[in-house]
PDB file of C-alpha atoms and ligand atoms in Angstrom:
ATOM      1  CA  UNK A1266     -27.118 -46.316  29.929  1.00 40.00           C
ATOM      2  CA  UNK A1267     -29.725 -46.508  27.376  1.00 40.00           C
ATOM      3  CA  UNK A1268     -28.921 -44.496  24.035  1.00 43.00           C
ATOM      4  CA  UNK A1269     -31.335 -43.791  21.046  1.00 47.00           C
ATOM      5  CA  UNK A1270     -30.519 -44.883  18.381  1.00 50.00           C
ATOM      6  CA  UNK A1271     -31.038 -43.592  15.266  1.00 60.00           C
ATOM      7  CA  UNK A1272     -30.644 -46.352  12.653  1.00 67.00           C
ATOM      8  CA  UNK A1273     -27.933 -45.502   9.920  1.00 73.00           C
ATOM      9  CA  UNK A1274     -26.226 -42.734  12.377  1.00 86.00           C
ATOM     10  CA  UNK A1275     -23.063 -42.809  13.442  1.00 96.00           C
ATOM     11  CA  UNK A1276     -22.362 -41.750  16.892  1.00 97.00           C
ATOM     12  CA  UNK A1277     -19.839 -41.111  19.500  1.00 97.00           C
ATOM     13  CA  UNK A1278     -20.187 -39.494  22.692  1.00 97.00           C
ATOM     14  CA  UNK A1279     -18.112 -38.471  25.915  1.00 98.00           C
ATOM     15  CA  UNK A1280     -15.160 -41.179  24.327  1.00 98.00           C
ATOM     16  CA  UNK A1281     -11.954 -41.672  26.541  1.00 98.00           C
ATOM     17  CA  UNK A1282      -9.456 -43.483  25.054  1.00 98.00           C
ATOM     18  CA  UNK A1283      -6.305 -44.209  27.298  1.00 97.00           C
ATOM     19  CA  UNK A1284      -3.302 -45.595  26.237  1.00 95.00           C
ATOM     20  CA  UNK A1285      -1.210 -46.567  29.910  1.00 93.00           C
ATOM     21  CA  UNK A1286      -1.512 -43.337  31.425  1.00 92.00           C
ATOM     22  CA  UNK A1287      -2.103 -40.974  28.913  1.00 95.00           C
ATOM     23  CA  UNK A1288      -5.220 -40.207  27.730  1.00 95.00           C
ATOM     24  CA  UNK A1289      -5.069 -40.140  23.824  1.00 97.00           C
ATOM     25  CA  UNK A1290      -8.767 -39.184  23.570  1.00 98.00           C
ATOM     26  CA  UNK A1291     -11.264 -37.177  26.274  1.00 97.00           C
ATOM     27  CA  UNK A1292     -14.847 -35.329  26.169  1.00 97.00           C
ATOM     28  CA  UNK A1293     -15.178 -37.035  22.294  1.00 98.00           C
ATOM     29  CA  UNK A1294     -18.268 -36.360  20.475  1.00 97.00           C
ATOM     30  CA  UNK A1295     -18.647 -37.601  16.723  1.00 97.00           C
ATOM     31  CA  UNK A1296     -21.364 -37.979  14.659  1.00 97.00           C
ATOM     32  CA  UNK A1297     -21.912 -38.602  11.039  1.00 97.00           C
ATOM     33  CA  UNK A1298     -25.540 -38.492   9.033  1.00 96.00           C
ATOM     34  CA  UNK A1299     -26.875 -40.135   6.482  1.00 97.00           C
ATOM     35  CA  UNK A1300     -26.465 -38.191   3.277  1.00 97.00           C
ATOM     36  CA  UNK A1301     -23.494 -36.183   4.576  1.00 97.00           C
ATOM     37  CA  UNK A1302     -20.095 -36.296   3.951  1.00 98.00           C
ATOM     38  CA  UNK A1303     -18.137 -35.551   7.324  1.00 98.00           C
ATOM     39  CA  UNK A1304     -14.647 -35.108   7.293  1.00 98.00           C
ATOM     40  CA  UNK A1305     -12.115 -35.258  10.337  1.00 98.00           C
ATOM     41  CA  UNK A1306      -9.196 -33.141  10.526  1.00 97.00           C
ATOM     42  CA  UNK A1307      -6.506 -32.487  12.745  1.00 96.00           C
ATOM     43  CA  UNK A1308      -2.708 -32.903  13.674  1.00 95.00           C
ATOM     44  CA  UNK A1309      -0.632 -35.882  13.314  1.00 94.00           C
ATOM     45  CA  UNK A1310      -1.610 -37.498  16.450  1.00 95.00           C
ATOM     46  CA  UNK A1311      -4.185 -35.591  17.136  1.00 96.00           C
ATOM     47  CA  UNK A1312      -6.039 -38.783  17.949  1.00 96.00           C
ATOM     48  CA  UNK A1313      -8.060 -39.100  14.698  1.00 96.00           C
ATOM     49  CA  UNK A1314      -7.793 -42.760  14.197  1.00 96.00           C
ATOM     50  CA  UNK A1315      -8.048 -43.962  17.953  1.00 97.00           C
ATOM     51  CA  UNK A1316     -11.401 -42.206  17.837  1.00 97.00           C
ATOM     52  CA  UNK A1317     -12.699 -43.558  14.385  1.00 97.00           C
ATOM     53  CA  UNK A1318     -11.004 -47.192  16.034  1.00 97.00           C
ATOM     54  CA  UNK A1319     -13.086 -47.233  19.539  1.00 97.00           C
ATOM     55  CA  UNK A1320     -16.114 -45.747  17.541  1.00 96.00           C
ATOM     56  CA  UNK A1321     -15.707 -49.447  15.535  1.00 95.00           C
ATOM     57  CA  UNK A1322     -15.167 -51.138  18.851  1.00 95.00           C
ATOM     58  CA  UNK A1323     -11.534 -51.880  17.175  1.00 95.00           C
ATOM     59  CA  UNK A1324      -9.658 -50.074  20.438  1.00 95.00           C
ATOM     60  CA  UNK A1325     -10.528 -50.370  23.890  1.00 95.00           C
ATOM     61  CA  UNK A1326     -13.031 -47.659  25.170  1.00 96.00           C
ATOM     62  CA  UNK A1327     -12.584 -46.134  28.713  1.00 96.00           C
ATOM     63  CA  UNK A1328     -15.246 -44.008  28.660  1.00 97.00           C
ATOM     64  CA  UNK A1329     -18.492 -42.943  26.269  1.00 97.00           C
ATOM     65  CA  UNK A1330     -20.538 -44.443  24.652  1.00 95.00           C
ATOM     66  CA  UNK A1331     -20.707 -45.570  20.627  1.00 95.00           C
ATOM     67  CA  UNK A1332     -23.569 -46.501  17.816  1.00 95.00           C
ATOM     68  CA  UNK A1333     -23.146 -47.607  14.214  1.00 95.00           C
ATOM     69  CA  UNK A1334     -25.407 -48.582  11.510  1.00 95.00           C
ATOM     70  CA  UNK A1335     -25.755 -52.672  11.132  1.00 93.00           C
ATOM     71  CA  UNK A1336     -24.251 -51.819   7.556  1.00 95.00           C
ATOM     72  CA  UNK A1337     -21.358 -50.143   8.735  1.00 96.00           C
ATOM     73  CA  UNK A1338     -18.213 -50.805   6.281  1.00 96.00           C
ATOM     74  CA  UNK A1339     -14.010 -49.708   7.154  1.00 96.00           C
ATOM     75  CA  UNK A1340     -11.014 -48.723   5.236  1.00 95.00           C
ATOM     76  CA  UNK A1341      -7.987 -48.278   7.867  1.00 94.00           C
ATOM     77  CA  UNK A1342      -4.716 -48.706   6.862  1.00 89.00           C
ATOM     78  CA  UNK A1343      -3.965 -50.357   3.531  1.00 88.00           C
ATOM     79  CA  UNK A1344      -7.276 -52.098   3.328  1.00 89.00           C
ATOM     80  CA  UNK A1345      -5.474 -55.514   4.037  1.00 92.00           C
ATOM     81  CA  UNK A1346      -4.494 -56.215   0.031  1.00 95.00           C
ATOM     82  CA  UNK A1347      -3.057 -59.048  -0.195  1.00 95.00           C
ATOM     83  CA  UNK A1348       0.206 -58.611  -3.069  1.00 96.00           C
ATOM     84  CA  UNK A1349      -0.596 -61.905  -4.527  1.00 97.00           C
ATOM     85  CA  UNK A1350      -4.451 -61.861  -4.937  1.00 97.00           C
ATOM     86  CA  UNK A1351      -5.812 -59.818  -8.030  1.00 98.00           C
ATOM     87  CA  UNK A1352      -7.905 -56.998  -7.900  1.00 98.00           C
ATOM     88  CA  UNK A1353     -10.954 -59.235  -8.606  1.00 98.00           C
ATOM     89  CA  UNK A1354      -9.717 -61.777  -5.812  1.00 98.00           C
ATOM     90  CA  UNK A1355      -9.356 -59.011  -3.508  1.00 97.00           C
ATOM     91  CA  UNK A1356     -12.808 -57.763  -3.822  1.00 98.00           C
ATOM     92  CA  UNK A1357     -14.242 -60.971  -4.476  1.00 98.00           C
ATOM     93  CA  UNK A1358     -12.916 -62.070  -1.071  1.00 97.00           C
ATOM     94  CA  UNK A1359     -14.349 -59.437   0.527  1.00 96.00           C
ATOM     95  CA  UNK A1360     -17.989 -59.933  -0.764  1.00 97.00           C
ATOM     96  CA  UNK A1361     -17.884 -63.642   0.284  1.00 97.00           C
ATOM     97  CA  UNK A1362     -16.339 -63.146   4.045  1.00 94.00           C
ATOM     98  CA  UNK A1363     -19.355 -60.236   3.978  1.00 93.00           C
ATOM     99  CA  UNK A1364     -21.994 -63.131   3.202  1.00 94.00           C
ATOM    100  CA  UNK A1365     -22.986 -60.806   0.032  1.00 93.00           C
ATOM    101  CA  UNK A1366     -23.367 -62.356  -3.576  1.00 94.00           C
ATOM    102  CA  UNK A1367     -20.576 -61.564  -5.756  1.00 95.00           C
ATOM    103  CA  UNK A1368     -22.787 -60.563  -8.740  1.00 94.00           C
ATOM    104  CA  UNK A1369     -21.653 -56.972  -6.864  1.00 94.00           C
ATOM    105  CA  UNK A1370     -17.741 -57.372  -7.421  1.00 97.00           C
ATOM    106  CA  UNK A1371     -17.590 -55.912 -11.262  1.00 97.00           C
ATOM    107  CA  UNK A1372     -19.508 -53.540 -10.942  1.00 96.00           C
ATOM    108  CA  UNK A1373     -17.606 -51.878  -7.898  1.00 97.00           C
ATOM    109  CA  UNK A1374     -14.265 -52.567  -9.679  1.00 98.00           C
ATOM    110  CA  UNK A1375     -16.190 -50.811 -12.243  1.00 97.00           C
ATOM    111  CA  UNK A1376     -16.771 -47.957  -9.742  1.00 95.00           C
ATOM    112  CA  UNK A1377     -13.616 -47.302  -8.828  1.00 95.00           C
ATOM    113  CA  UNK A1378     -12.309 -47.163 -12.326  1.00 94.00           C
ATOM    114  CA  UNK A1379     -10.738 -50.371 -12.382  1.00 96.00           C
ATOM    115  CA  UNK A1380     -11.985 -52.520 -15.133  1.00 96.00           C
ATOM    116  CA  UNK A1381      -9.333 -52.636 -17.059  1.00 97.00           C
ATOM    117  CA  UNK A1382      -6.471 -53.742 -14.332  1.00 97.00           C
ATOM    118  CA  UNK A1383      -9.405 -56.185 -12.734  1.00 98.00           C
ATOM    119  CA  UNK A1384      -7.016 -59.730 -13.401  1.00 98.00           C
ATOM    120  CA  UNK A1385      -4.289 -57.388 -12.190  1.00 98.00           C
ATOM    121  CA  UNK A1386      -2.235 -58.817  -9.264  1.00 98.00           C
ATOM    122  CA  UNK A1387      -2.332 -56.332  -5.900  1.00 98.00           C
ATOM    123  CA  UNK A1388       1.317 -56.374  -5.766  1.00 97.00           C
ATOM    124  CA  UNK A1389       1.700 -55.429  -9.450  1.00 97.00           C
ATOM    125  CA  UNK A1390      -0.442 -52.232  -8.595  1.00 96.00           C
ATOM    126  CA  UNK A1391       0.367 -48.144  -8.569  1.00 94.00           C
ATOM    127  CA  UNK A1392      -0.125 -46.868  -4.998  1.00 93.00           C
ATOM    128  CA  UNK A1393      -3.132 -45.214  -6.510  1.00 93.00           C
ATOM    129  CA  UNK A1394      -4.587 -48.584  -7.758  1.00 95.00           C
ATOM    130  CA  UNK A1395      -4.462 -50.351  -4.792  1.00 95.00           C
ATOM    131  CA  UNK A1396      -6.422 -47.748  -2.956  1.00 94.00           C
ATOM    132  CA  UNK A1397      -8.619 -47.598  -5.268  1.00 95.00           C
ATOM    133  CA  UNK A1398      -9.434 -51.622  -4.890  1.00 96.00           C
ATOM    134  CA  UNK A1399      -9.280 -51.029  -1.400  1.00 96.00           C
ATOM    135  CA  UNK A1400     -12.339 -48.530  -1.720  1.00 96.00           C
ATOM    136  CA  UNK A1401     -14.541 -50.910  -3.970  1.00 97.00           C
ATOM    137  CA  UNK A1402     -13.834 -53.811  -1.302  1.00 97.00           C
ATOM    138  CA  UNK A1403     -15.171 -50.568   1.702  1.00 96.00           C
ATOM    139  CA  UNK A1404     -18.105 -50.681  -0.076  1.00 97.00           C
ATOM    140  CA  UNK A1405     -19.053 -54.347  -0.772  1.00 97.00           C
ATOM    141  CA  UNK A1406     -22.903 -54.925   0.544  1.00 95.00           C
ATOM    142  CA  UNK A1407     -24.666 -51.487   0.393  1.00 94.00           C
ATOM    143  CA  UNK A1408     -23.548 -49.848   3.354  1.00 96.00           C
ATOM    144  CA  UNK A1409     -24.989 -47.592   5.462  1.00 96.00           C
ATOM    145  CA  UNK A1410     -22.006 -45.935   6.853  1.00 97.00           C
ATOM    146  CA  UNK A1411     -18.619 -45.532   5.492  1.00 97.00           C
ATOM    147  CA  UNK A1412     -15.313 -44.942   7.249  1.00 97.00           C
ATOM    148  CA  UNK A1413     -12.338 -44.373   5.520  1.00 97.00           C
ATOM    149  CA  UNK A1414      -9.498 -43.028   7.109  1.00 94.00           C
ATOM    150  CA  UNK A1415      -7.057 -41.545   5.108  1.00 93.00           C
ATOM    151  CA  UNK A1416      -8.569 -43.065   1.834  1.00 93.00           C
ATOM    152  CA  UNK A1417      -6.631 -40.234  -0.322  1.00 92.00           C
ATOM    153  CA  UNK A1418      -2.679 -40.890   1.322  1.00 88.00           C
ATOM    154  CA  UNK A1419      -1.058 -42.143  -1.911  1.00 84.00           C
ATOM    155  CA  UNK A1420      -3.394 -40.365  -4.919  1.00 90.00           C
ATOM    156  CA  UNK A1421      -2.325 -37.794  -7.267  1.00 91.00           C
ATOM    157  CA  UNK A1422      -4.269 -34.940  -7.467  1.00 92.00           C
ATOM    158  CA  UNK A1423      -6.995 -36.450 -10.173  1.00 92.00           C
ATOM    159  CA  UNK A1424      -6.852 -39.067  -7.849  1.00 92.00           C
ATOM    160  CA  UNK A1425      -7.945 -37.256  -5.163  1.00 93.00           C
ATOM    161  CA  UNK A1426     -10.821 -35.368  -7.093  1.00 93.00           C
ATOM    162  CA  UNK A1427     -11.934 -38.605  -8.436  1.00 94.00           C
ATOM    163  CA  UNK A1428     -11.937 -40.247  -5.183  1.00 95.00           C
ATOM    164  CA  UNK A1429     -14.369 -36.403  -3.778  1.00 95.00           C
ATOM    165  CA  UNK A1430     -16.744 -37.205  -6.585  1.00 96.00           C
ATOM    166  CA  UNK A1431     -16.944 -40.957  -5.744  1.00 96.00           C
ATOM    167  CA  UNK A1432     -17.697 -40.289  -1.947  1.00 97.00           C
ATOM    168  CA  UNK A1433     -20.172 -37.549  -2.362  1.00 97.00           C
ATOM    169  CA  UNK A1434     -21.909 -39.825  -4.908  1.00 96.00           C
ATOM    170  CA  UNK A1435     -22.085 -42.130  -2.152  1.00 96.00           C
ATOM    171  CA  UNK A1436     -23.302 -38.684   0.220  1.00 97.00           C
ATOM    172  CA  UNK A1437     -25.995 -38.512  -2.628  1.00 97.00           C
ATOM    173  CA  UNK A1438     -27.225 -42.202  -2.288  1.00 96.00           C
ATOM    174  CA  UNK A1439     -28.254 -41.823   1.436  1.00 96.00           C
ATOM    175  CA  UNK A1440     -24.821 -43.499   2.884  1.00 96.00           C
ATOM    176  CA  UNK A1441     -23.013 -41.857   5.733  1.00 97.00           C
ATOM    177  CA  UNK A1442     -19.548 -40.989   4.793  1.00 97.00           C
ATOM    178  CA  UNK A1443     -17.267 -40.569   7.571  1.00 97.00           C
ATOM    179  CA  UNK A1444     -13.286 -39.453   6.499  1.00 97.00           C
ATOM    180  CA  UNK A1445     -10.227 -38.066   7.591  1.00 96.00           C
ATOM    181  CA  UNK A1446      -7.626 -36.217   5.654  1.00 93.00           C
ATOM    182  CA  UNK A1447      -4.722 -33.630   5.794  1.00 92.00           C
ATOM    183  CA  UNK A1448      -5.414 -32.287   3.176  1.00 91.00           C
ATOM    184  CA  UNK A1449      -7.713 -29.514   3.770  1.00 93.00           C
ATOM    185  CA  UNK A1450      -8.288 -28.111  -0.155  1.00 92.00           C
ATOM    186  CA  UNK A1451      -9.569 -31.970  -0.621  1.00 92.00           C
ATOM    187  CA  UNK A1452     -11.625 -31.575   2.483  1.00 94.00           C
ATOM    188  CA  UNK A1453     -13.196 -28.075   1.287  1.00 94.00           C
ATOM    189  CA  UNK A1454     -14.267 -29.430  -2.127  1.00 93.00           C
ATOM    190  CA  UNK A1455     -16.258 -32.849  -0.779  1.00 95.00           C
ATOM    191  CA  UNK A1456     -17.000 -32.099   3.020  1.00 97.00           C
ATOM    192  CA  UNK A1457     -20.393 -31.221   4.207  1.00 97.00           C
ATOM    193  CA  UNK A1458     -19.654 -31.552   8.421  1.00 97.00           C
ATOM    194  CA  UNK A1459     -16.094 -31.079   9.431  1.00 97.00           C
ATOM    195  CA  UNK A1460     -15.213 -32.237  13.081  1.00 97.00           C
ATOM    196  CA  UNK A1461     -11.296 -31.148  14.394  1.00 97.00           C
ATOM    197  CA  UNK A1462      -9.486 -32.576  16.286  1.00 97.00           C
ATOM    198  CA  UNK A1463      -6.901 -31.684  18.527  1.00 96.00           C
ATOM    199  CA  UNK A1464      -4.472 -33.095  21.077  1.00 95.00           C
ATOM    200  CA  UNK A1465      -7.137 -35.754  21.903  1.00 96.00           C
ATOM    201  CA  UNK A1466     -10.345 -33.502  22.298  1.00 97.00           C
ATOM    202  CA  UNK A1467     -12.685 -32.230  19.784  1.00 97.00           C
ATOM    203  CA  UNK A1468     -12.353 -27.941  18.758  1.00 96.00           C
ATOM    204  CA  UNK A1469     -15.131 -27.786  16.432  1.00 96.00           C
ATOM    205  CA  UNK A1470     -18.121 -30.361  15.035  1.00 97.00           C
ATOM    206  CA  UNK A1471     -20.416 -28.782  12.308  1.00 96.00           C
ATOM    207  CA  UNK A1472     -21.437 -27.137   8.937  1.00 97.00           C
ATOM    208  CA  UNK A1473     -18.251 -26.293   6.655  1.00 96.00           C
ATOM    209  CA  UNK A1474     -20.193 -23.139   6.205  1.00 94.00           C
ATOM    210  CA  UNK A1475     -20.281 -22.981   9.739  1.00 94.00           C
ATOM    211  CA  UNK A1476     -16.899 -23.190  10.467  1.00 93.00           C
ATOM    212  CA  UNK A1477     -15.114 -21.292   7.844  1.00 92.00           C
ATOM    213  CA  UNK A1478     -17.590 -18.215   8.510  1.00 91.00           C
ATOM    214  CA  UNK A1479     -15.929 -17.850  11.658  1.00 80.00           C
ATOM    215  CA  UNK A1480     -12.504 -16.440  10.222  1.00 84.00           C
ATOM    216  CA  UNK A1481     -12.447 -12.941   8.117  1.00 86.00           C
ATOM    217  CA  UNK A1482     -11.374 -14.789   4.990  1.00 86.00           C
ATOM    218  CA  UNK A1483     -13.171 -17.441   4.971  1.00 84.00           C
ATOM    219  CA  UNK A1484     -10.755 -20.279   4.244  1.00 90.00           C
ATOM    220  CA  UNK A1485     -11.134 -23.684   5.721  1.00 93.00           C
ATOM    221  CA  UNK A1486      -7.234 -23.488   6.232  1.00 92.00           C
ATOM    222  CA  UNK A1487      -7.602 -20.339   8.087  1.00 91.00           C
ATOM    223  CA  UNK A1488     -10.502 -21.600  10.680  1.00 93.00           C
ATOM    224  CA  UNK A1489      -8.178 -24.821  10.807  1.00 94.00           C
ATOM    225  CA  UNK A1490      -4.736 -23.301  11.841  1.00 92.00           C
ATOM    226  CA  UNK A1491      -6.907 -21.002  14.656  1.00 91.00           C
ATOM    227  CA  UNK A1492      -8.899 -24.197  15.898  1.00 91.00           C
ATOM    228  CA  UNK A1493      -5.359 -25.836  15.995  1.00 92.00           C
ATOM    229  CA  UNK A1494      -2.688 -23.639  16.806  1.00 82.00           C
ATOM    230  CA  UNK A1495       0.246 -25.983  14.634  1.00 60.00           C
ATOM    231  CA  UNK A1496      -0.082 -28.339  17.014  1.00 57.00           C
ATOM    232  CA  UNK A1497       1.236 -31.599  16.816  1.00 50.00           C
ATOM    233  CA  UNK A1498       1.894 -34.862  19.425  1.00 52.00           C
TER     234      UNK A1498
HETATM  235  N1  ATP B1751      -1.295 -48.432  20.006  1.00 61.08           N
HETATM  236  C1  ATP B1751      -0.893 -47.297  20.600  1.00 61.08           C
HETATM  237  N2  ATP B1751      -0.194 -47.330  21.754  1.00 61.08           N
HETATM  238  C2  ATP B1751       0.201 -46.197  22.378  1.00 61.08           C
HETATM  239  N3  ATP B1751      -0.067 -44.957  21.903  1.00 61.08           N
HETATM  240  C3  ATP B1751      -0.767 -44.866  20.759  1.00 61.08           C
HETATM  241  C4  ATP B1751      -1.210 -46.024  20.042  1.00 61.08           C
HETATM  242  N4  ATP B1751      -1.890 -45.612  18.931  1.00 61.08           N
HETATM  243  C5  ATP B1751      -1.855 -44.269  18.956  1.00 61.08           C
HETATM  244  N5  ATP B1751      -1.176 -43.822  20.045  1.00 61.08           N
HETATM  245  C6  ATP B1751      -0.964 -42.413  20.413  1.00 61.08           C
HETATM  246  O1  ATP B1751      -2.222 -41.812  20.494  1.00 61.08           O
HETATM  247  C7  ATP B1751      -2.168 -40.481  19.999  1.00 61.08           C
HETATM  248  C8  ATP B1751      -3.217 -40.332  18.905  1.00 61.08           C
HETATM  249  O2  ATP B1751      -2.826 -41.132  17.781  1.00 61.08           O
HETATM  250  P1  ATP B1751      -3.739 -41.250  16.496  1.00 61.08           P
HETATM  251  O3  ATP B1751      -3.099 -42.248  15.597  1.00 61.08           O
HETATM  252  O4  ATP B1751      -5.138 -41.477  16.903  1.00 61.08           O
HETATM  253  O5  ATP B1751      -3.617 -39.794  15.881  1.00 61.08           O
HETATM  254  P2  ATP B1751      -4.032 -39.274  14.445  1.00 61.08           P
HETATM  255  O6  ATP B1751      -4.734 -37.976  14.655  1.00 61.08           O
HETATM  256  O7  ATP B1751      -4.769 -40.314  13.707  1.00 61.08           O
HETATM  257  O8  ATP B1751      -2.613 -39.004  13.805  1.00 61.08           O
HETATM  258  P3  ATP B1751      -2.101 -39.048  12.273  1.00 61.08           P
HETATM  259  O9  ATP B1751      -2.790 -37.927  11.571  1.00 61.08           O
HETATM  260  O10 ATP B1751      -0.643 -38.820  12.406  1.00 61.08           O
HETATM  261  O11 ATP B1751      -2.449 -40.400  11.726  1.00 61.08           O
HETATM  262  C9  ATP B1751      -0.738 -40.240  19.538  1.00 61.08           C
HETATM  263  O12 ATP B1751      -0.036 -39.608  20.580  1.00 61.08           O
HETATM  264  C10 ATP B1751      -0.207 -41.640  19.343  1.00 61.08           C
HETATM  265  O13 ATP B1751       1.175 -41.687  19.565  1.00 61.08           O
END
């Protein structure tokens, strides 16, 4: 099936995900635009990360279909620090297994607010440190698309409005920010597009505005909890 393809757009659509006989993901449809901050929420295992994973080709799709920008850069998991590289190594290493000069590394360790723990060792590192030299390696070589899942799990709360500000700076430069969080106060303050997510199929895709207009008080947390129902897998 042909698709067009819109360069720097992130897409996923009619994604079935299987894992044996049960059917993780179903009817998916994703997207995330240039210049937008879009934010995925749902339950623990609502099937968040399988659908960011088969969007990256990273788990095996049964159905759909998937596009990414040629730029596309990923933080899952713990970024793969290593404990006994530094913070410089880390990023360093990144830039040169991206084929991207490392003129780039101090100024993204810059970025991230990092400068001064730069010769730090990984394994020396607060929680919040090491995701924040996991973020400067996600965005090693001008990307056009982000994905970051769960970048926030382990910040305090300046932390976590740093971290806003960094990724709608990024919004502001033309990249495509793709995220997931549970924490919806974090989401509220940086999201432009929200998608949920429940038990494996998508509730809502669209305009915060959009969907928090739908409930009487107009709370993200309020339009959440009614898209989800508390559930959980
Ligand atoms: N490798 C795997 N093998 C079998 N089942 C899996 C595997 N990975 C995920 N699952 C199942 O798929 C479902 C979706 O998991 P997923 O990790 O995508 O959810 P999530 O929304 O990201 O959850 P959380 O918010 O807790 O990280 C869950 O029922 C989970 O148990």
């Amino acid at each position: 099936m042909t698709t067009t393809r819109t360069d720097n757009e992130f897409q996923i659509r009619g994604l079935e995900v299987r894992y044996g006989a049960d059917r993780v993901v179903r009817d998916m449809n994703l997207s995330a635009a240039p210049g937008r901050v879009t934010c995925v929420l749902g339950p623990n295992g609502a099937g968040k990360t399988t659908t960011l994973r088969a969007g990256l080709g990273l788990v095996r799709r049964h159905a759909g279909e998937c596009q990414r920008p040629d730029r596309t850069n990923v933080l899952l998991d713990d970024g793969g620090l290593i404990p006994g590289l530094t913070v410089r190594q880390h990023v360093t290493a990144r830039a040169l297994s991206a084929g991207v000069p490392t003129g780039c590394v101090d100024d993204l360790i810059d970025t991230v607010g990092m400068s001064g723990a730069a010769a730090m060792k990984i394994g020396r590192c607060s929680m919040g440190m090491k995701r924040r030299t996991a973020l400067a390696a996600a965005l090693v070589g001008d990307p056009q698309l982000v994905v970051l899942d769960e970048p926030s799990a382990g910040l305090d709360p300046e932390g976590i409005r740093w971290l806003g500000t960094l990724l709608r700076g990024l919004a502001r430069q033309g990249v495509a920010v793709l995220t997931t969080t549970h924490h919806l106060a974090e989401a509220a303050a940086m999201t432009d597009d929200v998608a949920v997510i429940a038990g494996g199929t998508l509730r809502f895709s669209g305009p915060l505005e959009e969907m928090t207009s739908g409930t009487t008080s107009g709370s993200l947390d309020d339009a959440f909890f009614a898209l989800t129902g508390g559930e959980a897998r």
